XYZ file of C-alpha atoms in Angstrom:
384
model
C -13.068 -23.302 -9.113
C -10.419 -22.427 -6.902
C -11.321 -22.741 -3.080
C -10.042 -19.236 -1.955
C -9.924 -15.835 -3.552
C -9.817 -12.316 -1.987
C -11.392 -8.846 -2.673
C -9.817 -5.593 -1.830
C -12.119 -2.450 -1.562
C -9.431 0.173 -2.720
C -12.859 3.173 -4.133
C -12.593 5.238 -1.080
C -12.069 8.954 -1.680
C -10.135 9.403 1.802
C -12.002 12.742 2.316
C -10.516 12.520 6.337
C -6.944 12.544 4.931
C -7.238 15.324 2.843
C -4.919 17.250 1.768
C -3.228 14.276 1.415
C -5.584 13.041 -1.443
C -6.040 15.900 -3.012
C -4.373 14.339 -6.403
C -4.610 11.057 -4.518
C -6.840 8.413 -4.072
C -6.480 6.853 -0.429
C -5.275 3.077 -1.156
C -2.007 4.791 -2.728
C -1.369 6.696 0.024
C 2.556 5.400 1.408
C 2.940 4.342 4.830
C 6.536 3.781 5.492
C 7.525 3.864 1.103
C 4.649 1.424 0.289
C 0.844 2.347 -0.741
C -2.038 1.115 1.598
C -3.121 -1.216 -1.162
C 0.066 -3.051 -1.364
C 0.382 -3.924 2.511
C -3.394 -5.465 1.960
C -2.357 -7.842 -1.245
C 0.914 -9.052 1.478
C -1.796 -9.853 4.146
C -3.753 -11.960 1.302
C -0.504 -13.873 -0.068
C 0.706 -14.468 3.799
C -2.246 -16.568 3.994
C -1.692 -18.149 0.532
C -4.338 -16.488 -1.410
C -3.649 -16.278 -5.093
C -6.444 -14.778 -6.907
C -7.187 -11.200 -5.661
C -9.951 -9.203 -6.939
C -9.099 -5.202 -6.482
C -12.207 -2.876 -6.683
C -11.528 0.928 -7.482
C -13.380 4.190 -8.120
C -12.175 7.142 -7.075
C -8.876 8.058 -9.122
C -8.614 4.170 -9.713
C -6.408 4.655 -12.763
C -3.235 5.184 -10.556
C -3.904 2.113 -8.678
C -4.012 0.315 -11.752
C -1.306 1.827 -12.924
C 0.582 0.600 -10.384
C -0.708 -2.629 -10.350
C -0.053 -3.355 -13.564
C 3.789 -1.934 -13.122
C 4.393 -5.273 -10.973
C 4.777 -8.548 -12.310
C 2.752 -10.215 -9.270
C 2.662 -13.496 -11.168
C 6.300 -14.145 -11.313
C 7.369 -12.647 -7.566
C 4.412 -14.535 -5.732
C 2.353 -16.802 -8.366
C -0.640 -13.626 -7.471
C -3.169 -13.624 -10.364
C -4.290 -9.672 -9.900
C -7.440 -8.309 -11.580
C -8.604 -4.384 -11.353
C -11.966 -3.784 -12.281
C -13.424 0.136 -11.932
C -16.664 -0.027 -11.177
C -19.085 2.717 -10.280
C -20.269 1.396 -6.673
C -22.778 3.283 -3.985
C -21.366 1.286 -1.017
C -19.290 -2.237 0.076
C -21.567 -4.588 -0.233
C -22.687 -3.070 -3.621
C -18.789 -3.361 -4.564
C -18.979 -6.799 -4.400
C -22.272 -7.663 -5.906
C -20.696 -5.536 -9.078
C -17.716 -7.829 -9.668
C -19.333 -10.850 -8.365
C -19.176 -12.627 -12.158
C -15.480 -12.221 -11.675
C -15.198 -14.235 -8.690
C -14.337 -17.697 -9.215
C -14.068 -19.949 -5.753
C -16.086 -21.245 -2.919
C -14.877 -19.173 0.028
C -14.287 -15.132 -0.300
C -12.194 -12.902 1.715
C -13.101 -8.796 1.705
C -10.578 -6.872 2.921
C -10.169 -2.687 2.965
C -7.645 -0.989 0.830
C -7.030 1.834 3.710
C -6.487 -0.413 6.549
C -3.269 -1.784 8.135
C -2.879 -4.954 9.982
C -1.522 -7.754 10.720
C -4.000 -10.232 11.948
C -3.602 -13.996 10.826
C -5.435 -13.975 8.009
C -5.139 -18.052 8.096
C -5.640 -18.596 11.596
C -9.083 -16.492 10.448
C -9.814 -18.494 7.298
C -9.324 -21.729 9.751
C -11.734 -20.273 12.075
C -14.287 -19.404 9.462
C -14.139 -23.042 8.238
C -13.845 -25.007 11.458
C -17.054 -23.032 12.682
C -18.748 -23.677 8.897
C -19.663 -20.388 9.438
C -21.633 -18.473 6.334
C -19.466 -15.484 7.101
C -17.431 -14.379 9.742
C -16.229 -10.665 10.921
C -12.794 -9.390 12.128
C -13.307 -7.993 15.977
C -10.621 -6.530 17.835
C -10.784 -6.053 21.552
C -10.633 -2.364 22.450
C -9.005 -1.286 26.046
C -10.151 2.067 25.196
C -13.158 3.185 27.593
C -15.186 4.473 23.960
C -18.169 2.793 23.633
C -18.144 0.902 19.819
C -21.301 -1.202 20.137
C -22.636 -4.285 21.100
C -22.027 -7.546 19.550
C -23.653 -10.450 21.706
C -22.133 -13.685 21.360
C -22.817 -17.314 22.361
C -20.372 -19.541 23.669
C -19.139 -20.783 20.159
C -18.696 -17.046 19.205
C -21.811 -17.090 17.095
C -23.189 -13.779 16.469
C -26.805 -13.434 18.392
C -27.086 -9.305 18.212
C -25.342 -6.685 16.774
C -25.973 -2.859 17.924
C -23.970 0.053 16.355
C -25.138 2.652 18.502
C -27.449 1.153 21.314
C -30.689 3.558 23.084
C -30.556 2.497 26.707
C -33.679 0.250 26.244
C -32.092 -1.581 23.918
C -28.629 -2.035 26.144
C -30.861 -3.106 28.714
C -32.329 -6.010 26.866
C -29.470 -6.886 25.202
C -28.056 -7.571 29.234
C -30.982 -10.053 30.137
C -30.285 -11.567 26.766
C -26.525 -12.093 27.701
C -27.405 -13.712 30.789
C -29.069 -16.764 28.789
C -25.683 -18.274 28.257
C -24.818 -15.523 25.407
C -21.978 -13.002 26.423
C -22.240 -9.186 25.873
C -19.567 -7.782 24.537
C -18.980 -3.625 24.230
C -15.617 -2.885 23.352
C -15.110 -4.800 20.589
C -14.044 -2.968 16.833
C -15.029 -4.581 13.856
C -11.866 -4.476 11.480
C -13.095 -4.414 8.592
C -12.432 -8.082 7.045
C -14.920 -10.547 5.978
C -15.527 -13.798 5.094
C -18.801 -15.569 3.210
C -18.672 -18.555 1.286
C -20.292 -17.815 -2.376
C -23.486 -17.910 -2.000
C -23.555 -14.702 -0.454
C -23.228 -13.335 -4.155
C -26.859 -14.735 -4.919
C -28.554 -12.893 -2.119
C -26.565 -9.557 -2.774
C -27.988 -10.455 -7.061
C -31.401 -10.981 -5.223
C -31.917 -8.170 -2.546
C -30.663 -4.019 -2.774
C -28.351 -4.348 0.111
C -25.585 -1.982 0.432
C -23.227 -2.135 3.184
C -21.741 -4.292 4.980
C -21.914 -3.457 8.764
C -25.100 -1.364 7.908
C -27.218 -3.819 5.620
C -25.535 -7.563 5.270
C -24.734 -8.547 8.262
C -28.138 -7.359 9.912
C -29.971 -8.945 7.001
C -28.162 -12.249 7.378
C -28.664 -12.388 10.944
C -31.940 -11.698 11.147
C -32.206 -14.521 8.535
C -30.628 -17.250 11.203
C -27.506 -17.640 8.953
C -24.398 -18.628 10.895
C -22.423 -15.648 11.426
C -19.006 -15.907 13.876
C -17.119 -13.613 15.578
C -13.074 -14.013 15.083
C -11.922 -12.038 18.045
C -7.687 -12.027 18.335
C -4.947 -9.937 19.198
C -3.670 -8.209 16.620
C -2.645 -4.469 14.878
C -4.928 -2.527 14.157
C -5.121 1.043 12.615
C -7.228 3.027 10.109
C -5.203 5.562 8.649
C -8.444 7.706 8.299
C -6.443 11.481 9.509
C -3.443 12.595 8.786
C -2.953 12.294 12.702
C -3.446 8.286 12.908
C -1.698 8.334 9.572
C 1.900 9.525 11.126
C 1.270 7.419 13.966
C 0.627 4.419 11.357
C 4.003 5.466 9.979
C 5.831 5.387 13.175
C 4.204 1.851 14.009
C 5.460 0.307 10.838
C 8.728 1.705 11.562
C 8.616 0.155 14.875
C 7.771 -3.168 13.141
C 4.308 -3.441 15.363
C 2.273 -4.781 12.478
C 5.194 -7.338 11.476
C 5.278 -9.393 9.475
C 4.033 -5.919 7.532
C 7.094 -3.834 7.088
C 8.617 -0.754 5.528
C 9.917 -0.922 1.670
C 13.482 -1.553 0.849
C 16.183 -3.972 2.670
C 16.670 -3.701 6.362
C 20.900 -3.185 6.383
C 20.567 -2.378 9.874
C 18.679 -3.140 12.762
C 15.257 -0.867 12.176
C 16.982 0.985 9.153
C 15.401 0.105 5.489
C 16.753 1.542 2.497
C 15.376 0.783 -1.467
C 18.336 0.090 -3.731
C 20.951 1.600 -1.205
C 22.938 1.321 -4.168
C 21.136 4.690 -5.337
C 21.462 6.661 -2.127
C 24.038 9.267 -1.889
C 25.432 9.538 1.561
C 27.089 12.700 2.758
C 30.146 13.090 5.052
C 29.199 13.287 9.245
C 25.298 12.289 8.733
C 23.513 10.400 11.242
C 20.806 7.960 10.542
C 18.858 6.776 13.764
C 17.179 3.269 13.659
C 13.106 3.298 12.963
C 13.805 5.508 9.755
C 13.122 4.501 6.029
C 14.548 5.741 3.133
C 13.668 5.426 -0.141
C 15.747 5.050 -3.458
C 17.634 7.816 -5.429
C 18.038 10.179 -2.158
C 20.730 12.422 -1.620
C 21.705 13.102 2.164
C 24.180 15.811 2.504
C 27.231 16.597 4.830
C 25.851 16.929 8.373
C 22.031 15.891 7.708
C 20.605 14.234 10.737
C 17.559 11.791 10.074
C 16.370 11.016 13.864
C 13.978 8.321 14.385
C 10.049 7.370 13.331
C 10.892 9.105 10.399
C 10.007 7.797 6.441
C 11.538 9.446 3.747
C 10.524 8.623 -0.207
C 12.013 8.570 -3.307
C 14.640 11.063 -4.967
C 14.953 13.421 -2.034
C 17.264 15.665 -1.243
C 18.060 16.498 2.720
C 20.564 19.914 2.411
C 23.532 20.069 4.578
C 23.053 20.220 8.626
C 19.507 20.066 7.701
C 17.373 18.138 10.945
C 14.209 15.704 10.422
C 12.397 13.268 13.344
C 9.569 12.191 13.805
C 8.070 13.123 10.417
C 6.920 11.677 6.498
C 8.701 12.696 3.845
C 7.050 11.597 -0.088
C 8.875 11.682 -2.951
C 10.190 13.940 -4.963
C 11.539 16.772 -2.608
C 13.861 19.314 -2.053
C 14.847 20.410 1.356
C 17.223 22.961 1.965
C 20.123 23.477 4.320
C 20.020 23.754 7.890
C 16.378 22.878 7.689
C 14.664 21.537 10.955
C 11.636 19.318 10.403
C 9.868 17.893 13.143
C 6.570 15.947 13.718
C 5.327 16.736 10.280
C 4.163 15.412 6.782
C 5.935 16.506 3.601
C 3.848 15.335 0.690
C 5.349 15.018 -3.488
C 7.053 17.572 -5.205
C 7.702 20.130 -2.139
C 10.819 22.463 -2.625
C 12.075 23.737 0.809
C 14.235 26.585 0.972
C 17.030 27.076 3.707
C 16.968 27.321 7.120
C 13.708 26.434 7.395
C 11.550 25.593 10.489
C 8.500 23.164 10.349
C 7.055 21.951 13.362
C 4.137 20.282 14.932
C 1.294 18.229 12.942
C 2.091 20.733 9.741
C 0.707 19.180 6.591
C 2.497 20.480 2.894
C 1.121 19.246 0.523
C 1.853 18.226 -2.939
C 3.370 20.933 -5.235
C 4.315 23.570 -2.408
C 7.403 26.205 -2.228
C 8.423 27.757 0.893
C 11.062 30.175 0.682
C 14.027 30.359 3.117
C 13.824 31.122 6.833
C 10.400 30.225 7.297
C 8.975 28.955 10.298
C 5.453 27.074 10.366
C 3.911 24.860 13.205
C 0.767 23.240 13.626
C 0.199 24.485 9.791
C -1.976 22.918 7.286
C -1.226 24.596 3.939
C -2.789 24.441 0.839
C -1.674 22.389 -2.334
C 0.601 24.579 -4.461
C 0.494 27.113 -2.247
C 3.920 29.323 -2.009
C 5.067 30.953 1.000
């Protein structure tokens, strides 16, 4: 039995995101040319994890399929497995692959989360503190209330409030001042450790979620459960908002060592098999852009900066784009000006188009030439 495996959620239907998922389920959603999923496996294998356990549901069959189109053995020595399982909640996730899992110490990790925290420094933590599980926090210097975690000095977890009544703030305050410390702006990221046994009590008792059901369980039990709190990146991709600003982040390299897909040739400029790109006369590529392989950039295209653009695209002449996402699979016309917006698979763009402002596309849409949209969610195959 090995000592470490993981376990990636990836069942999440990404209902916030849509119409991003409408055809899509959320862990292959690309941030900067590389699904969701695939930055969580990197964060596993930084930390030398070789056995991964990948849970889907919803529209799992393209995860696999993608999966399975990587040889993960021979690139990183990764031993992969993708079970589909039919799952009410996280913890219930677990207890449904939990014959599959084969070591003493388990990592859970999210599918639709990007970050870069030390995944060692928090396995070290976890073991160092022989803690029964532990919980990602990240300290928040927004002024949003997230809850209240009370902590002792050894960052042992004493009390844990999602959304505190007054009453119960108040006593949680005279508890802190018994040499426990009150936090209430700390997130809880979403990653997990327990060592195995926690698979017997999840076999034993119905509980369901994590933050909801497990942790209160096992603290109310006395079990040892520690805070990791660090300094790290942090987002949930949840909107199609925090999802462009995810995209610009990556570009930026602020979740390093996380980064964009494809070889950086220059400073903050990645391109996939730049072999495969055609390049037009007069362009200009700004750094913080990605590009992915089998594009076409015609004469005069401009590509300014925070801006991702997929696979086998095509950017017409004199045609404009900043600040936006481009997926794969599109057609843009000439003298186009894009701006602030997300282009999802298989759009076709006419000329001298205008799209500005937080628009979505979605998959599968037309617009004809000389049409102007901003702050313009369409519909998928919709044709305007």
């Amino acid at each position: 039995m090995d000592d470490w495996c993981g376990v990636i959620l990836a069942g999440g239907k990404g209902t916030r995101l849509m119409p991003l998922t409408w055809n899509m389920p959320k862990p292959m959603i690309k941030i900067a040319n590389k699904p969701m999923v695939h930055y969580a496996i990197d964060l596993l294998r930084y930390a030398g994890i070789k056995k991964i356990i990948i849970v889907v549901r919803h529209l799992g069959e393209q995860i696999i399929d993608y999966i399975e189109k990587i040889d993960w053995g021979i690139e990183w020595g990764l031993e992969i497995r993708i079970p589909n399982v039919d799952s009410l909640d996280t913890a219930d996730a677990l207890r449904k692959v939990s014959d599959l899992i084969d070591c003493e110490n388990i990592i859970i990790s999210m599918a639709d989360i990007i970050t870069n925290i030390n995944m060692k420094e928090f396995m070290d933590f976890s073991m160092k503190k022989n803690a029964f599980g532990s919980i990602s926090l990240l300290s928040s210097d927004q002024p949003k209330q997230f809850g209240v975690i009370v902590l002792n000095g050894n960052h042992r977890i004493r009390g844990f409030l999602e959304k505190p009544r007054p009453d119960e703030l108040y006593l949680s305050s005279l508890v802190s001042k018994n040499s426990l410390h009150q936090h209430t702006n700390l997130i809880n990221t979403g990653i997990y450790y327990f060592k195995r046994e926690i698979l017997d009590i999840l076999n034993e008792i119905n509980l369901m979620d994590f933050g909801k059901n497990v942790f209160p369980y096992l603290l109310a039990s006395d079990y040892p459960i520690y805070g990791y709190i660090s300094k790290y990146y942090w987002m949930d991709a949840g909107t199609p908002l925090f999802y462009k600003y995810t995209n610009w982040d990556l570009l930026r390299k602020w979740s390093w060592p996380l980064v964009p897909l494809g070889e950086e040739k220059d400073p903050y400029k990645w391109f996939e098999n730049i072999d495969t790109i055609e390049f037009g006369e007069n362009i200009a590529i700004d750094p913080h852009v990605a590009v992915g392989e089998g594009c076409k950039i015609k004469n005069g295209a401009v590509i300014e900066t925070l801006t991702s653009i997929g696979r086998n695209v095509e950017v017409g002449e004199g045609t404009h784009i900043r600040q936006s996402v481009i997926w794969d699979n599109v057609k843009i016309g000439n003298e186009c000006l894009i701006k602030n917006s997300i282009i999802c698979d298989n759009v076709e763009i006419g000329n001298k188009v205008t799209i500005l402002e937080n628009t979505i596309v979605p998959t599968n849409c037309k617009i004809r030439d000389n049409v102007k949209l901003e702050n313009q969610s369409l519909s998928p195959e919709q044709e305007i």
